[in-house]
Every structure is written in structure tokens, then in C-alpha cells.
PDB file of C-alpha atoms in Angstrom:
ATOM      1  CA  MET N 257      -0.040   0.055  -0.021  1.00 90.00           C
ATOM      2  CA  LEU N 258       1.366   3.416  -1.043  1.00 95.00           C
ATOM      3  CA  CYS N 259       1.227   6.181   1.567  1.00 96.00           C
ATOM      4  CA  ALA N 260       2.371   9.800   1.278  1.00 97.00           C
ATOM      5  CA  GLY N 261       3.664  12.315   3.818  1.00 97.00           C
ATOM      6  CA  ILE N 262       3.736  15.936   3.248  1.00 97.00           C
ATOM      7  CA  ASP N 263       5.910  18.351   5.332  1.00 96.00           C
ATOM      8  CA  VAL N 264       4.580  21.980   5.062  1.00 95.00           C
ATOM      9  CA  SER N 265       6.713  24.973   5.527  1.00 94.00           C
ATOM     10  CA  LYS N 266       6.227  28.533   4.350  1.00 94.00           C
ATOM     11  CA  PRO N 267       8.417  28.076   1.273  1.00 95.00           C
ATOM     12  CA  HIS N 268       8.215  24.446   0.498  1.00 95.00           C
ATOM     13  CA  LEU N 269       6.063  21.418   0.320  1.00 96.00           C
ATOM     14  CA  ASP N 270       8.120  18.202   0.837  1.00 97.00           C
ATOM     15  CA  LEU N 271       6.410  15.080  -0.359  1.00 97.00           C
ATOM     16  CA  ALA N 272       7.478  11.527   0.426  1.00 97.00           C
ATOM     17  CA  LEU N 273       5.832   8.239  -0.600  1.00 96.00           C
ATOM     18  CA  VAL N 274       6.515   4.829   0.877  1.00 96.00           C
ATOM     19  CA  SER N 275       5.357   1.298  -0.076  1.00 92.00           C
ATOM     20  CA  GLY N 276       6.714  -1.793   1.645  1.00 81.00           C
ATOM     21  CA  THR N 277      10.460  -2.152   1.266  1.00 77.00           C
ATOM     22  CA  ALA N 278      10.723  -0.138  -1.924  1.00 83.00           C
ATOM     23  CA  LYS N 279      12.942   2.939  -1.827  1.00 92.00           C
ATOM     24  CA  PRO N 280      10.937   6.038  -0.909  1.00 93.00           C
ATOM     25  CA  ILE N 281       9.841   8.546  -3.589  1.00 94.00           C
ATOM     26  CA  ARG N 282      10.665  12.163  -2.837  1.00 95.00           C
ATOM     27  CA  PHE N 283       9.615  15.437  -4.293  1.00 96.00           C
ATOM     28  CA  ARG N 284       9.820  19.082  -3.415  1.00 96.00           C
ATOM     29  CA  PHE N 285       7.432  21.774  -4.538  1.00 97.00           C
ATOM     30  CA  PRO N 286       7.171  25.504  -3.740  1.00 97.00           C
ATOM     31  CA  ASN N 287       4.289  26.358  -1.431  1.00 96.00           C
ATOM     32  CA  THR N 288       2.579  28.575  -4.053  1.00 97.00           C
ATOM     33  CA  PRO N 289      -0.562  28.036  -6.049  1.00 96.00           C
ATOM     34  CA  GLU N 290       1.436  26.578  -8.871  1.00 97.00           C
ATOM     35  CA  GLY N 291       3.466  24.371  -6.614  1.00 97.00           C
ATOM     36  CA  ARG N 292       0.327  23.038  -4.964  1.00 97.00           C
ATOM     37  CA  GLN N 293      -1.201  22.209  -8.324  1.00 97.00           C
ATOM     38  CA  ALA N 294       1.920  20.428  -9.321  1.00 97.00           C
ATOM     39  CA  LEU N 295       1.878  18.277  -6.044  1.00 97.00           C
ATOM     40  CA  LEU N 296      -1.825  17.399  -6.700  1.00 96.00           C
ATOM     41  CA  ALA N 297      -0.850  16.298 -10.181  1.00 96.00           C
ATOM     42  CA  ALA N 298       1.862  13.980  -8.792  1.00 96.00           C
ATOM     43  CA  LEU N 299      -0.606  12.531  -6.176  1.00 96.00           C
ATOM     44  CA  ALA N 300      -3.175  11.974  -8.855  1.00 94.00           C
ATOM     45  CA  HIS N 301      -0.599  10.035 -10.900  1.00 94.00           C
ATOM     46  CA  LEU N 302       0.718   7.969  -7.933  1.00 93.00           C
ATOM     47  CA  ARG N 303      -2.583   7.521  -6.174  1.00 94.00           C
ATOM     48  CA  PRO N 304      -1.585   6.900  -2.609  1.00 95.00           C
ATOM     49  CA  ALA N 305      -4.038   5.360  -0.224  1.00 96.00           C
ATOM     50  CA  TRP N 306      -3.489   7.928   2.459  1.00 97.00           C
ATOM     51  CA  VAL N 307      -1.894  11.357   2.592  1.00 97.00           C
ATOM     52  CA  ALA N 308      -0.665  12.518   6.095  1.00 97.00           C
ATOM     53  CA  LEU N 309      -0.059  16.108   7.014  1.00 94.00           C
ATOM     54  CA  GLU N 310       1.075  17.757  10.315  1.00 90.00           C
ATOM     55  CA  PRO N 311      -0.837  21.108  11.155  1.00 85.00           C
ATOM     56  CA  THR N 312       1.704  24.003  10.801  1.00 80.00           C
ATOM     57  CA  GLY N 313      -0.026  27.233  11.698  1.00 76.00           C
ATOM     58  CA  ALA N 314      -1.806  28.579   8.588  1.00 83.00           C
ATOM     59  CA  TYR N 315       0.702  27.320   5.985  1.00 91.00           C
ATOM     60  CA  HIS N 316      -0.909  23.890   5.464  1.00 92.00           C
ATOM     61  CA  LEU N 317      -4.535  25.229   5.077  1.00 90.00           C
ATOM     62  CA  PRO N 318      -4.531  26.022   1.261  1.00 94.00           C
ATOM     63  CA  LEU N 319      -3.111  22.607   0.532  1.00 95.00           C
ATOM     64  CA  LEU N 320      -5.393  20.762   2.910  1.00 93.00           C
ATOM     65  CA  LYS N 321      -8.401  22.429   1.284  1.00 92.00           C
ATOM     66  CA  LEU N 322      -7.302  21.296  -2.170  1.00 94.00           C
ATOM     67  CA  LEU N 323      -6.572  17.801  -1.084  1.00 95.00           C
ATOM     68  CA  ALA N 324      -9.970  17.491   0.515  1.00 91.00           C
ATOM     69  CA  GLU N 325     -11.739  18.986  -2.514  1.00 92.00           C
ATOM     70  CA  LYS N 326     -10.081  16.446  -4.664  1.00 92.00           C
ATOM     71  CA  GLY N 327     -11.410  13.602  -2.575  1.00 91.00           C
ATOM     72  CA  LEU N 328      -8.053  12.338  -1.362  1.00 94.00           C
ATOM     73  CA  GLN N 329      -7.940  10.517   1.951  1.00 95.00           C
ATOM     74  CA  VAL N 330      -6.081  13.148   4.087  1.00 95.00           C
ATOM     75  CA  ALA N 331      -5.115  12.522   7.754  1.00 94.00           C
ATOM     76  CA  LEU N 332      -4.068  15.482   9.952  1.00 91.00           C
ATOM     77  CA  VAL N 333      -1.624  13.891  12.369  1.00 90.00           C
ATOM     78  CA  ASN N 334      -1.520  15.228  15.876  1.00 82.00           C
ATOM     79  CA  PRO N 335       1.938  16.606  16.525  1.00 82.00           C
ATOM     80  CA  TYR N 336       2.017  14.985  19.917  1.00 78.00           C
ATOM     81  CA  HIS N 337       1.439  11.611  18.218  1.00 84.00           C
ATOM     82  CA  LEU N 338       3.995  12.247  15.566  1.00 89.00           C
ATOM     83  CA  ALA N 339       6.688  13.216  18.246  1.00 87.00           C
ATOM     84  CA  ALA N 340       5.975   9.922  20.087  1.00 88.00           C
ATOM     85  CA  PHE N 341       6.308   8.034  16.725  1.00 92.00           C
ATOM     86  CA  ARG N 342       9.565   9.808  15.981  1.00 91.00           C
ATOM     87  CA  ARG N 343      11.022   8.723  19.368  1.00 90.00           C
ATOM     88  CA  ALA N 344       9.746   5.115  18.806  1.00 91.00           C
ATOM     89  CA  ALA N 345      11.446   5.014  15.395  1.00 87.00           C
ATOM     90  CA  GLY N 346      14.723   6.326  16.966  1.00 87.00           C
ATOM     91  CA  GLU N 347      14.865   9.274  14.592  1.00 81.00           C
ATOM     92  CA  ARG N 348      17.636  11.701  15.666  1.00 77.00           C
ATOM     93  CA  HIS N 349      17.408  14.144  12.635  1.00 77.00           C
ATOM     94  CA  LYS N 350      14.534  16.615  12.132  1.00 83.00           C
ATOM     95  CA  THR N 351      14.626  18.091   8.520  1.00 90.00           C
ATOM     96  CA  ASP N 352      11.611  18.867   6.224  1.00 90.00           C
ATOM     97  CA  ARG N 353      12.507  15.853   3.979  1.00 93.00           C
ATOM     98  CA  GLN N 354      12.861  13.565   6.946  1.00 93.00           C
ATOM     99  CA  ASP N 355       9.582  14.863   8.432  1.00 94.00           C
ATOM    100  CA  ALA N 356       7.774  14.053   5.220  1.00 96.00           C
ATOM    101  CA  LEU N 357       9.160  10.550   5.274  1.00 95.00           C
ATOM    102  CA  LEU N 358       8.181  10.151   8.945  1.00 96.00           C
ATOM    103  CA  LEU N 359       4.596  11.173   8.082  1.00 96.00           C
ATOM    104  CA  ALA N 360       4.438   8.637   5.178  1.00 96.00           C
ATOM    105  CA  HIS N 361       5.626   5.839   7.427  1.00 95.00           C
ATOM    106  CA  TYR N 362       3.164   6.972  10.220  1.00 96.00           C
ATOM    107  CA  ALA N 363       0.245   6.783   7.681  1.00 96.00           C
ATOM    108  CA  ARG N 364       1.329   3.320   6.532  1.00 95.00           C
ATOM    109  CA  VAL N 365       1.778   1.942  10.114  1.00 95.00           C
ATOM    110  CA  TYR N 366      -1.558   3.448  11.420  1.00 95.00           C
ATOM    111  CA  ARG N 367      -3.621   3.325   8.229  1.00 94.00           C
ATOM    112  CA  GLU N 368      -6.332   1.177   9.767  1.00 93.00           C
ATOM    113  CA  SER N 369      -7.015   3.819  12.579  1.00 92.00           C
ATOM    114  CA  LEU N 370      -6.610   7.085  10.647  1.00 93.00           C
ATOM    115  CA  ARG N 371      -9.569   9.402  10.279  1.00 88.00           C
ATOM    116  CA  ALA N 372     -10.034  11.180   6.972  1.00 91.00           C
ATOM    117  CA  TYR N 373     -10.222  14.916   7.110  1.00 89.00           C
ATOM    118  CA  THR N 374     -13.464  16.356   5.916  1.00 86.00           C
ATOM    119  CA  LEU N 375     -13.675  19.972   4.784  1.00 85.00           C
ATOM    120  CA  SER N 376     -15.793  22.031   7.271  1.00 85.00           C
ATOM    121  CA  PRO N 377     -18.660  24.250   5.848  1.00 90.00           C
ATOM    122  CA  GLU N 378     -17.533  27.712   4.754  1.00 91.00           C
ATOM    123  CA  ALA N 379     -19.480  29.251   7.773  1.00 94.00           C
ATOM    124  CA  LEU N 380     -17.451  27.231  10.313  1.00 94.00           C
ATOM    125  CA  ARG N 381     -14.218  28.005   8.690  1.00 92.00           C
ATOM    126  CA  GLU N 382     -15.144  31.732   8.719  1.00 96.00           C
ATOM    127  CA  LEU N 383     -16.281  31.381  12.461  1.00 97.00           C
ATOM    128  CA  LYS N 384     -12.946  29.793  13.392  1.00 94.00           C
ATOM    129  CA  ALA N 385     -11.010  32.625  11.768  1.00 95.00           C
ATOM    130  CA  LEU N 386     -13.052  35.272  13.490  1.00 97.00           C
ATOM    131  CA  VAL N 387     -12.799  33.550  16.920  1.00 97.00           C
ATOM    132  CA  GLY N 388      -8.999  33.544  16.539  1.00 95.00           C
ATOM    133  CA  TYR N 389      -8.921  37.183  15.344  1.00 97.00           C
ATOM    134  CA  ARG N 390     -11.182  38.249  18.195  1.00 97.00           C
ATOM    135  CA  GLU N 391      -8.828  36.728  20.650  1.00 96.00           C
ATOM    136  CA  ASP N 392      -5.906  38.642  19.029  1.00 97.00           C
ATOM    137  CA  LEU N 393      -7.785  41.874  19.256  1.00 97.00           C
ATOM    138  CA  ALA N 394      -8.697  41.283  22.966  1.00 97.00           C
ATOM    139  CA  GLY N 395      -5.053  40.745  23.643  1.00 97.00           C
ATOM    140  CA  ARG N 396      -4.071  43.864  21.861  1.00 97.00           C
ATOM    141  CA  GLU N 397      -6.755  45.816  23.769  1.00 97.00           C
ATOM    142  CA  ARG N 398      -5.295  44.478  27.168  1.00 97.00           C
ATOM    143  CA  ALA N 399      -1.835  45.517  26.117  1.00 97.00           C
ATOM    144  CA  ILE N 400      -2.930  48.998  25.075  1.00 97.00           C
ATOM    145  CA  LEU N 401      -4.751  49.487  28.390  1.00 97.00           C
ATOM    146  CA  ASN N 402      -1.485  48.573  30.110  1.00 96.00           C
ATOM    147  CA  GLN N 403       0.494  51.019  27.952  1.00 96.00           C
ATOM    148  CA  LEU N 404      -2.033  53.747  28.657  1.00 96.00           C
ATOM    149  CA  GLU N 405      -1.527  53.295  32.362  1.00 95.00           C
ATOM    150  CA  ALA N 406       2.235  53.504  31.953  1.00 95.00           C
ATOM    151  CA  ALA N 407       1.997  56.539  29.796  1.00 94.00           C
ATOM    152  CA  GLU N 408      -0.335  58.288  32.379  1.00 93.00           C
ATOM    153  CA  TRP N 409       2.305  57.716  35.083  1.00 93.00           C
ATOM    154  CA  ALA N 410       4.972  58.931  32.840  1.00 92.00           C
ATOM    155  CA  GLY N 411       2.995  62.041  31.830  1.00 88.00           C
ATOM    156  CA  SER N 412       3.421  61.526  28.149  1.00 88.00           C
ATOM    157  CA  LYS N 413       0.593  63.428  26.501  1.00 91.00           C
ATOM    158  CA  GLU N 414       1.620  62.613  22.950  1.00 93.00           C
ATOM    159  CA  VAL N 415       1.785  58.907  23.555  1.00 95.00           C
ATOM    160  CA  LEU N 416      -1.497  58.958  25.491  1.00 95.00           C
ATOM    161  CA  ALA N 417      -3.315  60.546  22.599  1.00 95.00           C
ATOM    162  CA  LEU N 418      -1.798  57.997  20.112  1.00 96.00           C
ATOM    163  CA  LEU N 419      -2.740  55.094  22.426  1.00 97.00           C
ATOM    164  CA  GLN N 420      -6.248  56.362  22.852  1.00 97.00           C
ATOM    165  CA  ARG N 421      -6.678  56.473  19.047  1.00 97.00           C
ATOM    166  CA  GLU N 422      -5.312  52.987  18.714  1.00 97.00           C
ATOM    167  CA  LEU N 423      -7.569  51.738  21.535  1.00 97.00           C
ATOM    168  CA  ALA N 424     -10.653  53.322  19.810  1.00 98.00           C
ATOM    169  CA  CYS N 425      -9.695  51.526  16.550  1.00 98.00           C
ATOM    170  CA  VAL N 426      -9.295  48.148  18.376  1.00 98.00           C
ATOM    171  CA  LYS N 427     -12.568  48.582  20.180  1.00 97.00           C
ATOM    172  CA  GLY N 428     -14.267  49.360  16.856  1.00 98.00           C
ATOM    173  CA  LEU N 429     -12.854  46.231  15.280  1.00 98.00           C
ATOM    174  CA  LEU N 430     -13.810  44.194  18.270  1.00 97.00           C
ATOM    175  CA  GLY N 431     -17.453  45.405  17.856  1.00 97.00           C
ATOM    176  CA  GLU N 432     -17.400  44.523  14.197  1.00 98.00           C
ATOM    177  CA  VAL N 433     -16.089  41.043  14.807  1.00 98.00           C
ATOM    178  CA  GLU N 434     -18.507  40.403  17.603  1.00 97.00           C
ATOM    179  CA  ALA N 435     -21.366  41.322  15.243  1.00 97.00           C
ATOM    180  CA  ARG N 436     -20.052  38.996  12.515  1.00 98.00           C
ATOM    181  CA  VAL N 437     -19.704  36.201  15.051  1.00 98.00           C
ATOM    182  CA  GLN N 438     -23.265  36.787  16.363  1.00 97.00           C
ATOM    183  CA  ALA N 439     -24.570  36.665  12.751  1.00 97.00           C
ATOM    184  CA  LEU N 440     -22.792  33.226  12.037  1.00 97.00           C
ATOM    185  CA  LEU N 441     -24.110  31.793  15.464  1.00 97.00           C
ATOM    186  CA  ALA N 442     -27.638  32.902  14.506  1.00 96.00           C
ATOM    187  CA  ALA N 443     -27.440  30.778  11.230  1.00 95.00           C
ATOM    188  CA  LEU N 444     -26.289  27.608  13.252  1.00 95.00           C
ATOM    189  CA  PRO N 445     -29.127  25.910  15.187  1.00 95.00           C
ATOM    190  CA  GLU N 446     -26.473  24.155  17.286  1.00 97.00           C
ATOM    191  CA  ALA N 447     -25.541  27.531  18.852  1.00 97.00           C
ATOM    192  CA  GLU N 448     -29.011  28.034  20.219  1.00 96.00           C
ATOM    193  CA  VAL N 449     -29.010  24.478  21.555  1.00 97.00           C
ATOM    194  CA  LEU N 450     -25.682  25.154  23.485  1.00 97.00           C
ATOM    195  CA  MET N 451     -26.537  28.596  24.755  1.00 97.00           C
ATOM    196  CA  GLY N 452     -29.545  27.148  26.567  1.00 95.00           C
ATOM    197  CA  LEU N 453     -27.127  25.868  29.153  1.00 96.00           C
ATOM    198  CA  PRO N 454     -25.929  28.133  32.144  1.00 95.00           C
ATOM    199  CA  GLY N 455     -22.376  29.235  31.565  1.00 95.00           C
ATOM    200  CA  VAL N 456     -22.578  28.977  27.697  1.00 97.00           C
ATOM    201  CA  GLY N 457     -22.772  32.333  26.257  1.00 96.00           C
ATOM    202  CA  PRO N 458     -21.835  33.409  22.605  1.00 96.00           C
ATOM    203  CA  GLN N 459     -18.127  33.336  23.242  1.00 96.00           C
ATOM    204  CA  VAL N 460     -18.175  29.826  24.707  1.00 98.00           C
ATOM    205  CA  ALA N 461     -20.500  28.548  22.002  1.00 98.00           C
ATOM    206  CA  ALA N 462     -18.521  30.094  19.295  1.00 98.00           C
ATOM    207  CA  ALA N 463     -15.237  28.573  20.491  1.00 97.00           C
ATOM    208  CA  VAL N 464     -16.815  25.066  20.764  1.00 98.00           C
ATOM    209  CA  LEU N 465     -18.500  25.203  17.371  1.00 97.00           C
ATOM    210  CA  ALA N 466     -15.308  26.732  15.742  1.00 96.00           C
ATOM    211  CA  LEU N 467     -12.606  24.720  17.363  1.00 95.00           C
ATOM    212  CA  LEU N 468     -14.160  21.339  17.856  1.00 94.00           C
ATOM    213  CA  PRO N 469     -14.299  19.282  14.609  1.00 89.00           C
ATOM    214  CA  PRO N 470     -17.936  18.740  13.555  1.00 91.00           C
ATOM    215  CA  GLU N 471     -17.533  15.021  13.585  1.00 88.00           C
ATOM    216  CA  LEU N 472     -17.178  15.267  17.335  1.00 92.00           C
ATOM    217  CA  TRP N 473     -20.379  17.213  17.940  1.00 96.00           C
ATOM    218  CA  GLY N 474     -22.563  15.193  20.299  1.00 96.00           C
ATOM    219  CA  ARG N 475     -19.704  12.823  21.222  1.00 95.00           C
ATOM    220  CA  ALA N 476     -18.894  13.760  24.787  1.00 95.00           C
ATOM    221  CA  LYS N 477     -15.882  11.462  25.546  1.00 93.00           C
ATOM    222  CA  ARG N 478     -13.985  12.141  22.287  1.00 91.00           C
ATOM    223  CA  ALA N 479     -14.872  15.905  22.550  1.00 94.00           C
ATOM    224  CA  ALA N 480     -13.340  16.081  26.014  1.00 93.00           C
ATOM    225  CA  SER N 481     -10.327  14.135  24.814  1.00 89.00           C
ATOM    226  CA  TYR N 482      -9.802  16.398  21.825  1.00 88.00           C
ATOM    227  CA  ALA N 483     -10.171  19.499  24.035  1.00 92.00           C
ATOM    228  CA  GLY N 484      -7.305  18.193  26.353  1.00 89.00           C
ATOM    229  CA  LEU N 485      -9.690  17.870  29.408  1.00 90.00           C
ATOM    230  CA  ILE N 486      -9.044  14.260  29.963  1.00 82.00           C
ATOM    231  CA  PRO N 487      -6.630  13.377  32.922  1.00 74.00           C
ATOM    232  CA  GLU N 488      -3.523  11.309  32.096  1.00 65.00           C
ATOM    233  CA  ARG N 489      -2.247   8.836  34.774  1.00 59.00           C
ATOM    234  CA  GLU N 490       1.398   8.405  35.609  1.00 54.00           C
ATOM    235  CA  GLU N 491       2.451   5.379  37.689  1.00 53.00           C
ATOM    236  CA  SER N 492       5.758   3.427  37.431  1.00 51.00           C
ATOM    237  CA  GLY N 493       6.852   0.809  39.940  1.00 55.00           C
ATOM    238  CA  LYS N 494       6.554   2.061  43.442  1.00 54.00           C
ATOM    239  CA  SER N 495       6.228   5.684  42.418  1.00 52.00           C
ATOM    240  CA  VAL N 496       3.121   7.466  43.607  1.00 49.00           C
ATOM    241  CA  GLU N 497       0.475   7.618  40.896  1.00 51.00           C
ATOM    242  CA  ARG N 498      -0.347  11.095  39.481  1.00 54.00           C
ATOM    243  CA  SER N 499      -2.820  12.412  37.096  1.00 58.00           C
ATOM    244  CA  ARG N 500      -2.796  15.672  35.154  1.00 64.00           C
ATOM    245  CA  LEU N 501      -4.617  17.068  32.098  1.00 66.00           C
ATOM    246  CA  SER N 502      -3.302  16.071  28.757  1.00 59.00           C
ATOM    247  CA  ARG N 503      -3.484  19.663  27.321  1.00 65.00           C
ATOM    248  CA  LYS N 504      -3.333  18.279  23.845  1.00 72.00           C
ATOM    249  CA  GLY N 505      -6.258  20.173  22.276  1.00 77.00           C
ATOM    250  CA  PRO N 506      -6.637  23.907  21.216  1.00 89.00           C
ATOM    251  CA  PRO N 507      -5.661  26.171  24.369  1.00 92.00           C
ATOM    252  CA  LEU N 508      -8.273  28.707  23.319  1.00 95.00           C
ATOM    253  CA  LEU N 509     -10.986  26.145  23.580  1.00 96.00           C
ATOM    254  CA  ARG N 510      -9.891  25.243  27.165  1.00 95.00           C
ATOM    255  CA  ARG N 511      -9.648  28.869  28.083  1.00 96.00           C
ATOM    256  CA  LYS N 512     -13.187  29.619  26.939  1.00 97.00           C
ATOM    257  CA  LEU N 513     -14.577  26.480  28.683  1.00 97.00           C
ATOM    258  CA  TYR N 514     -12.742  27.501  31.836  1.00 97.00           C
ATOM    259  CA  MET N 515     -14.464  30.928  31.678  1.00 97.00           C
ATOM    260  CA  GLY N 516     -17.786  29.221  31.073  1.00 97.00           C
ATOM    261  CA  ALA N 517     -17.129  27.145  34.195  1.00 97.00           C
ATOM    262  CA  LEU N 518     -16.731  30.299  36.227  1.00 97.00           C
ATOM    263  CA  VAL N 519     -20.142  31.487  35.144  1.00 97.00           C
ATOM    264  CA  ALA N 520     -21.767  28.102  35.645  1.00 97.00           C
ATOM    265  CA  VAL N 521     -20.522  27.825  39.230  1.00 97.00           C
ATOM    266  CA  ARG N 522     -22.207  31.090  39.994  1.00 97.00           C
ATOM    267  CA  HIS N 523     -25.588  30.533  38.145  1.00 96.00           C
ATOM    268  CA  ASP N 524     -26.038  26.758  38.053  1.00 96.00           C
ATOM    269  CA  PRO N 525     -26.947  25.148  41.489  1.00 96.00           C
ATOM    270  CA  GLU N 526     -25.924  21.650  40.346  1.00 96.00           C
ATOM    271  CA  MET N 527     -22.556  22.813  38.908  1.00 97.00           C
ATOM    272  CA  ARG N 528     -22.000  24.940  42.159  1.00 97.00           C
ATOM    273  CA  ALA N 529     -22.692  21.811  44.343  1.00 98.00           C
ATOM    274  CA  PHE N 530     -20.366  19.773  42.190  1.00 97.00           C
ATOM    275  CA  TYR N 531     -17.576  22.503  42.381  1.00 98.00           C
ATOM    276  CA  HIS N 532     -17.872  22.706  46.339  1.00 98.00           C
ATOM    277  CA  ARG N 533     -17.948  18.860  46.562  1.00 97.00           C
ATOM    278  CA  LEU N 534     -14.647  18.713  44.821  1.00 96.00           C
ATOM    279  CA  LEU N 535     -13.189  21.504  47.052  1.00 97.00           C
ATOM    280  CA  SER N 536     -14.250  19.369  50.104  1.00 97.00           C
ATOM    281  CA  ARG N 537     -12.328  16.539  48.716  1.00 96.00           C
ATOM    282  CA  GLY N 538      -9.075  18.545  48.735  1.00 95.00           C
ATOM    283  CA  LYS N 539      -9.049  19.809  45.173  1.00 94.00           C
ATOM    284  CA  THR N 540      -7.770  23.331  44.544  1.00 95.00           C
ATOM    285  CA  LYS N 541     -10.066  25.892  43.131  1.00 96.00           C
ATOM    286  CA  LYS N 542      -8.350  25.702  39.739  1.00 94.00           C
ATOM    287  CA  GLN N 543      -8.623  21.895  39.675  1.00 93.00           C
ATOM    288  CA  ALA N 544     -12.215  22.064  40.599  1.00 96.00           C
ATOM    289  CA  LEU N 545     -13.061  24.672  37.886  1.00 96.00           C
ATOM    290  CA  VAL N 546     -11.263  22.555  35.278  1.00 95.00           C
ATOM    291  CA  ALA N 547     -13.415  19.553  36.364  1.00 96.00           C
ATOM    292  CA  VAL N 548     -16.467  21.870  35.934  1.00 97.00           C
ATOM    293  CA  ALA N 549     -15.282  22.866  32.432  1.00 97.00           C
ATOM    294  CA  HIS N 550     -14.947  19.227  31.560  1.00 97.00           C
ATOM    295  CA  LYS N 551     -18.598  18.599  32.887  1.00 97.00           C
ATOM    296  CA  LEU N 552     -19.816  21.591  30.983  1.00 98.00           C
ATOM    297  CA  LEU N 553     -18.380  20.450  27.716  1.00 98.00           C
ATOM    298  CA  ARG N 554     -19.881  16.914  28.275  1.00 97.00           C
ATOM    299  CA  ARG N 555     -23.237  18.532  28.945  1.00 97.00           C
ATOM    300  CA  MET N 556     -22.960  20.604  25.764  1.00 98.00           C
ATOM    301  CA  MET N 557     -22.242  17.402  23.707  1.00 97.00           C
ATOM    302  CA  GLY N 558     -25.217  15.681  25.525  1.00 97.00           C
ATOM    303  CA  ARG N 559     -27.433  18.515  24.340  1.00 97.00           C
ATOM    304  CA  LEU N 560     -26.211  18.219  20.862  1.00 97.00           C
ATOM    305  CA  ARG N 561     -26.798  14.447  20.876  1.00 97.00           C
ATOM    306  CA  GLU N 562     -30.339  14.987  22.053  1.00 96.00           C
ATOM    307  CA  TYR N 563     -30.855  17.526  19.375  1.00 96.00           C
ATOM    308  CA  TYR N 564     -29.540  15.316  16.553  1.00 95.00           C
ATOM    309  CA  ALA N 565     -31.708  12.370  17.871  1.00 95.00           C
ATOM    310  CA  ALA N 566     -34.874  14.512  17.908  1.00 94.00           C
ATOM    311  CA  ARG N 567     -34.120  15.671  14.339  1.00 92.00           C
ATOM    312  CA  LEU N 568     -33.568  12.094  13.199  1.00 90.00           C
ATOM    313  CA  ALA N 569     -36.856  11.075  14.832  1.00 90.00           C
ATOM    314  CA  GLN N 570     -38.574  13.846  12.884  1.00 86.00           C
ATOM    315  CA  GLY N 571     -36.988  12.674   9.712  1.00 81.00           C
ATOM    316  CA  VAL N 572     -34.931  15.901   9.362  1.00 69.00           C
ATOM    317  CA  ALA N 573     -31.543  15.446   7.687  1.00 59.00           C
TER     318      ALA N 573
END
């Protein structure tokens, strides 16, 4: 079985193909529209069973979209899993060409358990971009406020005026982004379902729908695992067993769920009781709130599962 691995960087796309004991096939293409089309032509000719990619910021997105549109079986490999595979294979070198080969071998070894990437609807891709941009703007707003305080203490009137102009611009952009996010949420029935829960406002709902793959919607255990809210146990010999969060998923998703947990503890009696029960068992406030965030996400997925079951019973696709 022929499997392909593609290492994506800003300037280049390194392609490697492996099949049994045969010598690997390697290509390099520029990461440009023309280069991506040339890579697609090579894959169309060679017809690999799987194509494995590792997410690399935004640089892999144009290629990923093209591969999915062409109907190729593409697997987005979790960097954590690939790093473990590299250690298991005894790889000491990390180059673009070697990473492409490693991805191809990963696809071949784990071909039975890979999940094919499916292109999200345009509305969800736009929502994800807006959620990320909103977070950047919010960070810039906090930075400007800190700079304003420092400028006031320094008595710099010119800097104060410039910072106030910049703050007004950022606030205006934040308002525009919020309006666009609200419009996208209004078009998603799942958003209304989620926001019926205490602690789930527009920001939490937008983060969950934007950052959680649609194929995990309504699947509580897998969603919690993807979000990095599942504890990992550590025990070796006589050493004391410890557990800690995996933290493998999107950090922004965990942050928003944590903020939702803070609200849920204040406004949901059941969540508040759960939180205080954990505190009485010796958990720290942070640990208890993370557990509430986990429970909140599972509740959200339960709501979606019920929603989809009701639609199915009504014969709605």
C-alpha cells in the first residue's frame, strides 16, 4: 500500500511516498498556487491510499483544502502523536525531507486507525477565523490599556493621545467582529441549543463550534479528549500515581470553557454543588474549575446528541 507524507513549511512542500520495502519516492514543490497544483498532479498520478499532514499554523491550510476538495484521503496527524512516533522510530534528525518521510511511515503503520479529514462548511471556517482574530484583538486591547496606564504615570501626553486613538480603533474592530460572530451563530441551530445551558454564552458557544471538529459534535468522551480535558495517569513501579490534564487540544478552547465554568458555578446550582464537593475533597479551586469545564463540555455534547436524535426522529436530515 502506497502512503504519502507531506511536510509543509512557508516556502516548500516536501512530499515522500513509501510502499513496503521499496525505496521512498521524494519530491519538493514550492508552497505557491502553482506548486500546490503540481503536487496534486503528482498525487493524482501515484494515487496513494493515504496522505498524512501535520498542522503548521496557517501554511498547510490551502493545500489541505485542495486535497479535501479532490477527494483524497487526508489525515491530519496530531503533533503529539508524531513526536512519540519519532522517538519510537529512533529518529535523531529533524529536517523537512525527514519529516515528510516520517509522516508517510506513520500513515502506513496506522492506516487502519486514521480518520479522513473532511472539509468544514464555509460558515464554520469563517467562524474559526473570527474567533481567533477576536482573541488577538482582545489581547491587543489589554496591552494598550497597560500602555495607557504606563503613559499616564510617565505624563506623556503625545503617547497618551496616540494610544487612545489605537484603543478606539481596536474597540471598533472588536465590535465589528462580535457582530459577525453573532450573525454566524444565529445561522447555526447548534449555537441556540448550546446557549440554553448556564455558563454557555456566545463566546463559549462560538469557541466550541469553531474549534471542535464537527464530527465530534454530540460525542462527549471524544470531545473532552480532543479539548485536552481528559486526565492522564502516571504510575511507575513504586512511584506515587499522579494524574494531570493532557492539554493536547486547542488552548483557546480550554480557556473559553474555563471561563464558562466560572459562570456556571455562579448561576447553576448543580454545577456549584459539584464544584464545592470537589473542594471538600481537597481539590484546589483551579482543579475544581477545570473539572467543571470538563463537565460543562460533556453537557454541551449531550445537548447536541439529544438535538440530533430529535431531528432524526422527525426525519430531518
